[in-house]
Amino acid sequence: MNIHESEKIAGTLEDLGYSMCESTEDADIIVFNTCCIRDNAEKRALGNIGAIKHLKKAKPGLIIAVVGCMTQQDGAGLNLRAKYPYVDIVLGTNNLFELESCIKKIKQSGNKSVLIDPNEYPQVLENEKIYRTSGCNAWLNIMYGCNNFCTYCIVPYVRGRERSRKMANIIDEFKSLLDQGYKEITLLGQNVNSYGHDLSDGSNFATLLEKISQINGKYRVRFMTSHPKDLNREVIDIIAQSSNICNNIHLPIQSGSNKILKLMNRHYTREYYLDTVEAIKSKIPDCGITTDLMVGFPYEEEQDFEDTLDIVRRVKYSSAFTFIYSIRKGTKAAQMPQISPQVSKERITRLIAEQNKVTKELSKGYEGKSYEILCEDNAPKKDGYVCGRTDSGRMVTFKGDKSLIGSFVNVTIEKSQSASLFGKITEEE
Ligand code: 5AD
Ligand code: SF4
């Protein structure tokens, strides 16, 4: 979501005549697109804003803007202005479209802008300028905001309530991306499965996926993120039936303990979650399932953590994002008794080790088999090699020229090393 928002910021700047430069020293404008989902993301953003103070002294005409969800927290806009007076523009998540007018204003009159209004959620914007940076992959927003209020999460406070784009506009953007040559399109939303609930035309995620999958052409569709309480059987069936929709579902469970899930306000139990996973595996046997896991949530005891480990062993995720819970001011969980950081650190180490075991075991299962790969990029630090993903989302490195980037190739997996798969092209399509 943040990468795509940065693409929109870059699109606005490009439209104003700016072009990308290599170093901050060369820049005429620097825009920090911040995130406040966890404490370390926020600290990093503040550290980066602090680190360019000297540039403004050396080049007074330099424009510095801070945007994104960090600025949208209570009082954050004014705090930023007080602590970092050299910042010229502060914008929230829902009024990024004002960037253009703020830049013009500062150039014309030197007037700084702090424009945050967390209570006003404008209509969904269409026809945004986008400077795409992800090769043959493109991101496509289908909705904004979240209504769920998980007790640990700041997102509903800083991004507002759910707003869905009209299906016709999404389809138009999708077709235009295919016309521009993009091969893989990832549908984005905080909770894609509630797409359409706020529209009065009967649209929902299942019908959107079905309509998209009927568009002519050779392409892949991914989507994120699915809330386990909302991922229904209809969506699973459509994925199973469609060759364009990747067999890959990101299904954040957060915790394997019913006690913790209730405290988190997640609205599902481990049994309900495992039932959904069972339905996915029976309908889509090769589906890559990934997740987000959190340790150290208030009241988490050893048994609760063991329940999370048990889920990792049962589901066999192809990969997992693992986080230590961090307090977000203004959320319900911030009022709950916090557990010791040492306990959280010890648990995350054990959790990562458990997931690594699963990933290694799954990787072995890929050896000797052939997969269709969308060649996406040069392999990092490996001259003469390229990389791309299987339909299920696993990254594979193989020998090949960069001219293959953007095309589909068949690759046989020769060897695996923990999470990495290495193969050789058996056939180009
Ligand atoms: N602390 C730690 N992790 C969090 N996430 C969201 N809020 C917090 C928090 N306060 C994680 C969740 C979510 C992912 C995007 O970030 O696992 O799924
Ligand atoms: Fe945050 Fe929960 Fe919404 Fe995800 S579903 S963005 S975790 S409140």
Tab-separated table of C-alpha atoms and ligand atoms in Angstrom:
chain	number	residue	atom	x	y	z
A	1	MET	CA	0.000	0.000	0.000
A	2	ASN	CA	2.764	2.421	0.941
A	3	ILE	CA	4.877	1.601	-2.105
A	4	HIS	CA	1.897	2.294	-4.325
A	5	GLU	CA	1.167	5.545	-2.512
A	6	SER	CA	4.771	6.565	-3.128
A	7	GLU	CA	4.169	5.830	-6.820
A	8	LYS	CA	1.256	8.279	-6.697
A	9	ILE	CA	3.411	10.920	-5.010
A	10	ALA	CA	6.085	10.402	-7.678
A	11	GLY	CA	3.368	10.682	-10.359
A	12	THR	CA	2.279	14.074	-8.990
A	13	LEU	CA	5.898	15.272	-8.910
A	14	GLU	CA	6.576	14.038	-12.433
A	15	ASP	CA	3.502	15.912	-13.625
A	16	LEU	CA	4.926	19.066	-12.056
A	17	GLY	CA	8.121	18.615	-14.058
A	18	TYR	CA	10.315	16.893	-11.467
A	19	SER	CA	12.317	13.781	-12.312
A	20	MET	CA	13.846	11.114	-10.078
A	21	CYS	CA	17.429	11.742	-8.865
A	22	GLU	CA	19.994	9.403	-7.372
A	23	SER	CA	20.868	11.124	-4.115
A	24	THR	CA	19.197	13.400	-1.573
A	25	GLU	CA	22.036	15.945	-2.106
A	26	ASP	CA	20.828	16.462	-5.704
A	27	ALA	CA	17.149	16.796	-4.815
A	28	ASP	CA	15.015	19.932	-5.184
A	29	ILE	CA	12.197	18.270	-3.298
A	30	ILE	CA	12.175	15.408	-0.778
A	31	VAL	CA	8.903	13.739	0.205
A	32	PHE	CA	8.873	11.352	3.165
A	33	ASN	CA	6.024	8.880	2.866
A	34	THR	CA	5.696	7.654	6.446
A	35	CYS	CA	4.084	4.676	8.141
A	36	CYS	CA	3.074	4.353	11.798
A	37	ILE	CA	1.820	0.779	11.938
A	38	ARG	CA	4.591	-0.169	14.374
A	39	ASP	CA	6.850	1.852	16.614
A	40	ASN	CA	10.023	0.988	14.651
A	41	ALA	CA	8.511	2.222	11.344
A	42	GLU	CA	7.722	5.540	12.991
A	43	LYS	CA	11.173	5.841	14.638
A	44	ARG	CA	12.860	5.155	11.295
A	45	ALA	CA	10.791	7.836	9.559
A	46	LEU	CA	11.612	10.406	12.247
A	47	GLY	CA	15.318	9.452	12.095
A	48	ASN	CA	15.321	9.937	8.302
A	49	ILE	CA	13.587	13.326	8.555
A	50	GLY	CA	16.141	14.409	11.193
A	51	ALA	CA	19.044	13.252	9.030
A	52	ILE	CA	18.439	15.779	6.232
A	53	LYS	CA	18.389	18.959	8.324
A	54	HIS	CA	21.844	19.912	6.998
A	55	LEU	CA	20.616	19.697	3.382
A	56	LYS	CA	18.059	22.419	3.957
A	57	LYS	CA	20.781	24.667	5.413
A	58	ALA	CA	22.986	24.105	2.381
A	59	LYS	CA	20.119	24.589	-0.087
A	60	PRO	CA	17.391	26.847	1.360
A	61	GLY	CA	15.154	26.392	-1.719
A	62	LEU	CA	14.879	22.666	-1.040
A	63	ILE	CA	11.244	21.669	-0.385
A	64	ILE	CA	10.674	19.035	2.302
A	65	ALA	CA	7.321	17.314	2.702
A	66	VAL	CA	6.191	14.705	5.231
A	67	VAL	CA	3.082	12.759	4.271
A	68	GLY	CA	1.422	9.436	5.022
A	69	CYS	CA	-0.210	7.810	7.991
A	70	MET	CA	2.283	8.897	10.665
A	71	THR	CA	1.205	12.524	10.231
A	72	GLN	CA	-2.409	11.542	10.658
A	73	GLN	CA	-2.074	10.541	14.330
A	74	ASP	CA	-3.528	12.843	16.990
A	75	GLY	CA	-1.409	16.005	17.196
A	76	ALA	CA	1.352	14.574	14.987
A	77	GLY	CA	1.174	17.339	12.371
A	78	LEU	CA	1.862	20.116	14.835
A	79	ASN	CA	4.498	18.079	16.715
A	80	LEU	CA	6.317	17.530	13.443
A	81	ARG	CA	6.292	21.252	12.705
A	82	ALA	CA	7.607	22.067	16.182
A	83	LYS	CA	10.359	19.420	16.176
A	84	TYR	CA	11.379	19.737	12.521
A	85	PRO	CA	10.748	23.404	11.600
A	86	TYR	CA	12.537	22.965	8.280
A	87	VAL	CA	9.684	20.745	7.028
A	88	ASP	CA	7.599	22.774	4.537
A	89	ILE	CA	4.577	20.566	3.908
A	90	VAL	CA	2.729	18.076	6.133
A	91	LEU	CA	-0.163	16.131	4.622
A	92	GLY	CA	-2.248	13.203	5.862
A	93	THR	CA	-3.295	10.026	4.082
A	94	ASN	CA	-6.630	11.308	2.850
A	95	ASN	CA	-5.531	14.620	1.405
A	96	LEU	CA	-2.406	13.614	-0.490
A	97	PHE	CA	-4.058	15.098	-3.564
A	98	GLU	CA	-3.263	18.525	-2.063
A	99	LEU	CA	0.469	17.962	-2.555
A	100	GLU	CA	0.419	19.722	-5.906
A	101	SER	CA	-1.236	22.896	-4.608
A	102	CYS	CA	1.009	22.934	-1.490
A	103	ILE	CA	4.131	22.780	-3.672
A	104	LYS	CA	2.833	25.576	-5.882
A	105	LYS	CA	1.993	27.669	-2.810
A	106	ILE	CA	5.423	27.346	-1.272
A	107	LYS	CA	7.106	28.166	-4.582
A	108	GLN	CA	4.943	31.243	-5.129
A	109	SER	CA	4.590	32.715	-1.658
A	110	GLY	CA	6.903	30.673	0.594
A	111	ASN	CA	3.860	29.705	2.711
A	112	LYS	CA	4.213	26.404	4.560
A	113	SER	CA	1.270	23.994	4.819
A	114	VAL	CA	0.095	21.625	7.542
A	115	LEU	CA	-3.124	20.117	6.296
A	116	ILE	CA	-4.444	17.239	8.362
A	117	ASP	CA	-8.104	16.540	8.901
A	118	PRO	CA	-8.682	13.062	10.209
A	119	ASN	CA	-12.438	13.530	10.241
A	120	GLU	CA	-12.895	14.252	6.597
A	121	TYR	CA	-12.720	11.402	4.152
A	122	PRO	CA	-13.066	12.640	0.613
A	123	GLN	CA	-14.643	10.673	-2.181
A	124	VAL	CA	-12.437	8.023	-3.702
A	125	LEU	CA	-10.137	9.636	-6.238
A	126	GLU	CA	-9.977	8.459	-9.842
A	127	ASN	CA	-7.467	9.063	-12.631
A	128	GLU	CA	-4.561	9.664	-10.261
A	129	LYS	CA	-1.149	10.303	-11.734
A	130	ILE	CA	1.030	7.282	-11.055
A	131	TYR	CA	4.754	6.802	-11.654
A	132	ARG	CA	5.042	3.012	-11.557
A	133	THR	CA	8.254	1.487	-10.249
A	134	SER	CA	7.618	-2.249	-9.960
A	135	GLY	CA	8.714	-3.573	-13.362
A	136	CYS	CA	6.118	-5.864	-14.904
A	137	ASN	CA	4.062	-5.845	-11.683
A	138	ALA	CA	1.525	-3.149	-10.982
A	139	TRP	CA	-0.452	-2.267	-7.862
A	140	LEU	CA	-4.116	-1.379	-8.108
A	141	ASN	CA	-6.149	0.052	-5.209
A	142	ILE	CA	-9.648	-1.364	-5.020
A	143	MET	CA	-10.528	0.240	-1.684
A	144	TYR	CA	-9.165	2.444	1.075
A	145	GLY	CA	-9.484	2.442	4.865
A	146	CYS	CA	-10.628	-0.165	7.364
A	147	ASN	CA	-13.661	-0.675	9.633
A	148	ASN	CA	-12.279	-3.453	11.778
A	149	PHE	CA	-10.637	-1.837	14.776
A	150	CYS	CA	-8.386	-4.712	15.798
A	151	THR	CA	-7.379	-3.548	19.284
A	152	TYR	CA	-3.642	-3.276	18.486
A	153	CYS	CA	-4.010	-1.431	15.195
A	154	ILE	CA	-3.716	2.253	14.332
A	155	VAL	CA	-4.855	1.896	10.702
A	156	PRO	CA	-8.592	2.679	11.127
A	157	TYR	CA	-7.651	5.845	13.041
A	158	VAL	CA	-5.185	7.126	10.457
A	159	ARG	CA	-6.771	5.882	7.234
A	160	GLY	CA	-10.451	6.241	8.046
A	161	ARG	CA	-13.437	4.053	7.188
A	162	GLU	CA	-13.713	1.707	4.220
A	163	ARG	CA	-14.253	3.351	0.850
A	164	SER	CA	-14.516	1.151	-2.259
A	165	ARG	CA	-13.818	2.235	-5.796
A	166	LYS	CA	-16.544	1.618	-8.349
A	167	MET	CA	-16.087	-1.709	-10.107
A	168	ALA	CA	-16.195	-0.154	-13.594
A	169	ASN	CA	-13.279	2.157	-12.701
A	170	ILE	CA	-11.233	-0.738	-11.329
A	171	ILE	CA	-11.860	-2.813	-14.472
A	172	ASP	CA	-10.913	0.150	-16.681
A	173	GLU	CA	-7.633	0.653	-14.808
A	174	PHE	CA	-6.956	-3.093	-14.951
A	175	LYS	CA	-7.445	-3.196	-18.736
A	176	SER	CA	-5.318	-0.115	-19.208
A	177	LEU	CA	-2.500	-1.728	-17.178
A	178	LEU	CA	-2.666	-4.805	-19.429
A	179	ASP	CA	-2.549	-2.537	-22.498
A	180	GLN	CA	0.577	-0.924	-21.060
A	181	GLY	CA	2.198	-4.359	-20.834
A	182	TYR	CA	1.959	-5.139	-17.107
A	183	LYS	CA	1.797	-8.891	-16.540
A	184	GLU	CA	0.939	-9.132	-12.876
A	185	ILE	CA	-1.535	-6.905	-11.083
A	186	THR	CA	-1.983	-6.912	-7.323
A	187	LEU	CA	-5.323	-5.669	-6.006
A	188	LEU	CA	-4.839	-3.654	-2.840
A	189	GLY	CA	-7.013	-2.939	0.161
A	190	GLN	CA	-6.692	-3.173	3.949
A	191	ASN	CA	-9.395	-5.836	3.836
A	192	VAL	CA	-10.138	-6.716	0.208
A	193	ASN	CA	-12.837	-9.198	1.210
A	194	SER	CA	-15.135	-6.421	2.354
A	195	TYR	CA	-14.808	-4.693	-1.028
A	196	GLY	CA	-18.161	-3.226	-2.117
A	197	HIS	CA	-19.906	-3.316	1.278
A	198	ASP	CA	-20.115	0.480	1.217
A	199	LEU	CA	-21.436	0.613	-2.361
A	200	SER	CA	-25.134	0.313	-3.046
A	201	ASP	CA	-24.817	-1.537	-6.355
A	202	GLY	CA	-24.347	-5.088	-5.042
A	203	SER	CA	-20.630	-5.243	-5.885
A	204	ASN	CA	-18.535	-7.571	-3.753
A	205	PHE	CA	-15.045	-9.044	-3.889
A	206	ALA	CA	-16.151	-12.344	-5.424
A	207	THR	CA	-17.909	-10.630	-8.353
A	208	LEU	CA	-14.967	-8.259	-8.825
A	209	LEU	CA	-12.516	-11.183	-8.997
A	210	GLU	CA	-14.775	-13.061	-11.374
A	211	LYS	CA	-15.148	-10.064	-13.709
A	212	ILE	CA	-11.400	-9.440	-13.681
A	213	SER	CA	-10.586	-13.072	-14.387
A	214	GLN	CA	-12.758	-12.931	-17.524
A	215	ILE	CA	-10.664	-10.178	-19.113
A	216	ASN	CA	-8.790	-11.507	-22.143
A	217	GLY	CA	-5.028	-11.894	-22.081
A	218	LYS	CA	-2.148	-13.663	-20.375
A	219	TYR	CA	-1.703	-12.107	-16.929
A	220	ARG	CA	-1.664	-12.838	-13.225
A	221	VAL	CA	-3.801	-11.354	-10.460
A	222	ARG	CA	-2.843	-11.284	-6.782
A	223	PHE	CA	-4.608	-9.492	-3.948
A	224	MET	CA	-3.955	-8.432	-0.414
A	225	THR	CA	-4.961	-8.369	2.395
A	226	SER	CA	-7.710	-10.858	3.291
A	227	HIS	CA	-9.261	-10.825	6.745
A	228	PRO	CA	-9.924	-14.435	7.832
A	229	LYS	CA	-13.397	-13.548	9.114
A	230	ASP	CA	-14.395	-12.342	5.622
A	231	LEU	CA	-12.663	-14.688	3.175
A	232	ASN	CA	-15.671	-16.702	2.019
A	233	ARG	CA	-16.083	-19.951	0.082
A	234	GLU	CA	-17.277	-18.109	-3.026
A	235	VAL	CA	-13.929	-16.326	-3.324
A	236	ILE	CA	-12.061	-19.609	-2.773
A	237	ASP	CA	-14.118	-21.228	-5.571
A	238	ILE	CA	-13.395	-18.389	-7.994
A	239	ILE	CA	-9.652	-18.641	-7.320
A	240	ALA	CA	-9.849	-22.416	-7.826
A	241	GLN	CA	-11.672	-22.033	-11.153
A	242	SER	CA	-9.627	-19.211	-12.636
A	243	SER	CA	-6.247	-19.706	-14.246
A	244	ASN	CA	-5.440	-15.979	-14.023
A	245	ILE	CA	-5.940	-15.544	-10.292
A	246	CYS	CA	-2.846	-16.771	-8.511
A	247	ASN	CA	-3.080	-19.642	-6.087
A	248	ASN	CA	-1.718	-17.502	-3.328
A	249	ILE	CA	-3.589	-16.120	-0.322
A	250	HIS	CA	-2.224	-13.835	2.369
A	251	LEU	CA	-4.321	-14.672	5.423
A	252	PRO	CA	-3.032	-12.956	8.572
A	253	ILE	CA	-3.936	-14.944	11.662
A	254	GLN	CA	-1.957	-12.775	14.162
A	255	SER	CA	-2.250	-15.356	16.978
A	256	GLY	CA	-3.190	-19.011	17.331
A	257	SER	CA	-4.816	-18.522	20.735
A	258	ASN	CA	-8.578	-17.981	21.020
A	259	LYS	CA	-8.058	-15.934	24.166
A	260	ILE	CA	-5.675	-13.546	22.376
A	261	LEU	CA	-7.788	-13.406	19.185
A	262	LYS	CA	-10.733	-12.264	21.312
A	263	LEU	CA	-8.626	-9.616	23.040
A	264	MET	CA	-7.455	-8.497	19.599
A	265	ASN	CA	-11.087	-8.163	18.399
A	266	ARG	CA	-10.405	-10.361	15.390
A	267	HIS	CA	-13.884	-11.976	15.204
A	268	TYR	CA	-12.716	-15.523	14.432
A	269	THR	CA	-11.434	-18.498	16.384
A	270	ARG	CA	-8.487	-20.751	15.558
A	271	GLU	CA	-11.013	-23.477	14.638
A	272	TYR	CA	-12.811	-21.179	12.169
A	273	TYR	CA	-9.460	-20.157	10.685
A	274	LEU	CA	-8.319	-23.785	10.323
A	275	ASP	CA	-11.635	-24.636	8.621
A	276	THR	CA	-10.999	-21.888	6.062
A	277	VAL	CA	-7.472	-23.196	5.494
A	278	GLU	CA	-8.890	-26.708	5.032
A	279	ALA	CA	-11.365	-25.367	2.439
A	280	ILE	CA	-8.522	-23.589	0.605
A	281	LYS	CA	-6.324	-26.681	0.591
A	282	SER	CA	-9.075	-28.981	-0.624
A	283	LYS	CA	-10.166	-26.663	-3.457
A	284	ILE	CA	-6.701	-25.283	-4.364
A	285	PRO	CA	-4.179	-27.990	-3.406
A	286	ASP	CA	-1.052	-26.068	-4.435
A	287	CYS	CA	-2.130	-22.784	-2.837
A	288	GLY	CA	0.650	-20.809	-1.184
A	289	ILE	CA	-0.718	-19.473	2.093
A	290	THR	CA	1.158	-16.687	3.854
A	291	THR	CA	0.370	-14.857	7.058
A	292	ASP	CA	1.192	-12.169	9.615
A	293	LEU	CA	1.989	-13.298	13.162
A	294	MET	CA	2.381	-11.243	16.275
A	295	VAL	CA	3.969	-12.170	19.607
A	296	GLY	CA	3.949	-10.342	22.917
A	297	PHE	CA	0.378	-9.081	22.770
A	298	PRO	CA	-0.985	-8.117	26.236
A	299	TYR	CA	-1.912	-11.151	28.376
A	300	GLU	CA	-0.045	-13.575	26.047
A	301	GLU	CA	1.063	-16.524	28.187
A	302	GLU	CA	3.312	-19.421	27.229
A	303	GLN	CA	0.290	-21.589	26.319
A	304	ASP	CA	-1.088	-18.868	24.001
A	305	PHE	CA	2.258	-18.641	22.269
A	306	GLU	CA	2.409	-22.453	21.965
A	307	ASP	CA	-0.987	-22.257	20.238
A	308	THR	CA	0.558	-19.904	17.666
A	309	LEU	CA	3.455	-22.322	17.082
A	310	ASP	CA	0.915	-25.094	16.662
A	311	ILE	CA	-0.891	-23.112	13.937
A	312	VAL	CA	2.411	-22.589	12.095
A	313	ARG	CA	3.009	-26.352	12.129
A	314	ARG	CA	-0.552	-27.204	11.052
A	315	VAL	CA	-1.091	-24.652	8.271
A	316	LYS	CA	2.455	-24.884	6.845
A	317	TYR	CA	2.685	-21.298	5.621
A	318	SER	CA	4.945	-20.735	2.636
A	319	SER	CA	6.187	-17.675	4.500
A	320	ALA	CA	5.163	-15.445	7.379
A	321	PHE	CA	5.737	-11.867	8.454
A	322	THR	CA	6.497	-11.983	12.158
A	323	PHE	CA	6.176	-8.994	14.477
A	324	ILE	CA	6.630	-8.128	18.116
A	325	TYR	CA	3.517	-6.316	19.287
A	326	SER	CA	4.179	-2.613	19.725
A	327	ILE	CA	1.958	-0.128	21.559
A	328	ARG	CA	0.076	2.319	19.345
A	329	LYS	CA	-1.250	5.319	21.237
A	330	GLY	CA	-5.025	5.656	21.138
A	331	THR	CA	-5.732	1.961	20.463
A	332	LYS	CA	-7.570	-0.258	22.986
A	333	ALA	CA	-4.607	-2.566	23.549
A	334	ALA	CA	-2.470	0.380	24.655
A	335	GLN	CA	-4.575	0.405	27.865
A	336	MET	CA	-3.931	-3.296	28.554
A	337	PRO	CA	-1.089	-4.564	30.786
A	338	GLN	CA	2.009	-5.015	28.631
A	339	ILE	CA	4.256	-8.072	28.795
A	340	SER	CA	8.043	-7.961	29.182
A	341	PRO	CA	10.143	-7.166	26.081
A	342	GLN	CA	12.524	-10.040	26.975
A	343	VAL	CA	9.661	-12.547	26.787
A	344	SER	CA	8.567	-11.110	23.422
A	345	LYS	CA	12.107	-11.317	22.036
A	346	GLU	CA	12.521	-14.905	23.134
A	347	ARG	CA	9.143	-15.820	21.572
A	348	ILE	CA	9.812	-14.168	18.241
A	349	THR	CA	13.121	-16.049	17.945
A	350	ARG	CA	11.324	-19.346	18.568
A	351	LEU	CA	8.529	-18.394	16.154
A	352	ILE	CA	10.931	-17.515	13.331
A	353	ALA	CA	12.833	-20.788	13.894
A	354	GLU	CA	9.572	-22.767	13.657
A	355	GLN	CA	8.484	-20.996	10.450
A	356	ASN	CA	11.961	-21.477	8.944
A	357	LYS	CA	11.643	-25.238	9.544
A	358	VAL	CA	8.296	-25.257	7.722
A	359	THR	CA	9.608	-23.167	4.809
A	360	LYS	CA	12.632	-25.443	4.421
A	361	GLU	CA	10.447	-28.552	4.370
A	362	LEU	CA	8.071	-26.997	1.795
A	363	SER	CA	11.030	-25.880	-0.350
A	364	LYS	CA	12.257	-29.488	-0.581
A	365	GLY	CA	8.852	-30.416	-2.009
A	366	TYR	CA	9.465	-28.104	-4.983
A	367	GLU	CA	12.651	-29.921	-6.069
A	368	GLY	CA	12.421	-31.782	-9.380
A	369	LYS	CA	9.089	-30.207	-10.331
A	370	SER	CA	8.344	-27.682	-13.099
A	371	TYR	CA	6.527	-24.409	-12.661
A	372	GLU	CA	5.408	-21.531	-14.815
A	373	ILE	CA	7.352	-18.479	-13.676
A	374	LEU	CA	6.773	-14.837	-14.501
A	375	CYS	CA	10.328	-13.568	-14.932
A	376	GLU	CA	10.318	-10.340	-12.906
A	377	ASP	CA	13.841	-9.010	-12.457
A	378	ASN	CA	17.588	-9.605	-12.501
A	379	ALA	CA	18.556	-11.861	-9.603
A	380	PRO	CA	20.066	-9.812	-6.773
A	381	LYS	CA	23.884	-9.990	-6.752
A	382	LYS	CA	24.013	-12.798	-9.345
A	383	ASP	CA	25.153	-11.783	-12.825
A	384	GLY	CA	23.556	-13.739	-15.669
A	385	TYR	CA	20.652	-14.861	-13.474
A	386	VAL	CA	17.068	-13.672	-13.296
A	387	CYS	CA	14.256	-14.338	-10.862
A	388	GLY	CA	10.493	-14.594	-10.743
A	389	ARG	CA	7.678	-16.208	-8.849
A	390	THR	CA	5.586	-19.324	-9.136
A	391	ASP	CA	1.834	-18.911	-9.264
A	392	SER	CA	1.835	-19.788	-5.543
A	393	GLY	CA	4.168	-16.874	-4.817
A	394	ARG	CA	7.552	-18.593	-4.290
A	395	MET	CA	10.573	-16.754	-5.686
A	396	VAL	CA	12.834	-18.799	-8.001
A	397	THR	CA	16.295	-17.852	-9.304
A	398	PHE	CA	17.467	-19.239	-12.644
A	399	LYS	CA	20.029	-18.643	-15.355
A	400	GLY	CA	18.775	-16.244	-17.998
A	401	ASP	CA	19.130	-12.970	-19.748
A	402	LYS	CA	17.370	-9.779	-18.730
A	403	SER	CA	15.450	-9.875	-22.035
A	404	LEU	CA	13.290	-12.528	-20.342
A	405	ILE	CA	11.958	-10.015	-17.814
A	406	GLY	CA	8.210	-9.648	-18.285
A	407	SER	CA	7.723	-13.043	-19.943
A	408	PHE	CA	6.417	-16.374	-18.693
A	409	VAL	CA	8.865	-19.300	-18.709
A	410	ASN	CA	8.770	-22.879	-17.498
A	411	VAL	CA	11.405	-23.624	-14.905
A	412	THR	CA	12.372	-26.913	-13.284
A	413	ILE	CA	13.496	-26.553	-9.683
A	414	GLU	CA	16.903	-28.158	-9.225
A	415	LYS	CA	17.712	-27.273	-5.664
A	416	SER	CA	16.380	-25.485	-2.615
A	417	GLN	CA	18.162	-23.714	0.203
A	418	SER	CA	15.836	-22.795	3.077
A	419	ALA	CA	13.492	-20.218	1.510
A	420	SER	CA	15.373	-19.966	-1.797
A	421	LEU	CA	14.591	-22.030	-4.879
A	422	PHE	CA	17.005	-22.441	-7.806
A	423	GLY	CA	16.042	-23.843	-11.192
A	424	LYS	CA	16.669	-24.014	-14.883
A	425	ILE	CA	14.531	-22.971	-17.825
A	426	THR	CA	12.994	-25.926	-19.571
A	427	GLU	CA	10.854	-24.063	-22.055
A	428	GLU	CA	10.078	-20.485	-23.026
A	429	GLU	CA	6.448	-19.664	-23.833
B	1	5AD	N1	2.301	-4.065	16.692
B	1	5AD	C1	2.889	-5.046	15.945
B	1	5AD	N2	2.441	-5.440	14.756
B	1	5AD	C2	1.326	-4.820	14.276
B	1	5AD	N3	0.655	-4.994	13.126
B	1	5AD	C3	-0.356	-4.118	13.100
B	1	5AD	N4	-0.358	-3.369	14.217
B	1	5AD	C4	0.677	-3.795	14.968
B	1	5AD	C5	1.193	-3.427	16.235
B	1	5AD	N5	0.640	-2.485	16.970
B	1	5AD	C6	0.995	-6.022	12.146
B	1	5AD	C7	-0.159	-7.019	11.970
B	1	5AD	C8	-0.697	-6.654	10.622
B	1	5AD	C9	0.549	-6.176	9.909
B	1	5AD	C10	0.297	-5.340	8.695
B	1	5AD	O1	1.218	-5.413	10.890
B	1	5AD	O2	0.387	-8.318	11.979
B	1	5AD	O3	-1.299	-7.746	9.959
B	2	SF4	FE1	-5.570	-3.072	11.204
B	2	SF4	FE2	-7.268	-5.066	11.714
B	2	SF4	FE3	-7.844	-3.220	9.834
B	2	SF4	FE4	-5.896	-5.008	9.356
B	2	SF4	S1	-8.085	-5.490	9.667
B	2	SF4	S2	-5.821	-2.791	9.000
B	2	SF4	S3	-5.026	-5.271	11.410
B	2	SF4	S4	-7.662	-2.869	12.049
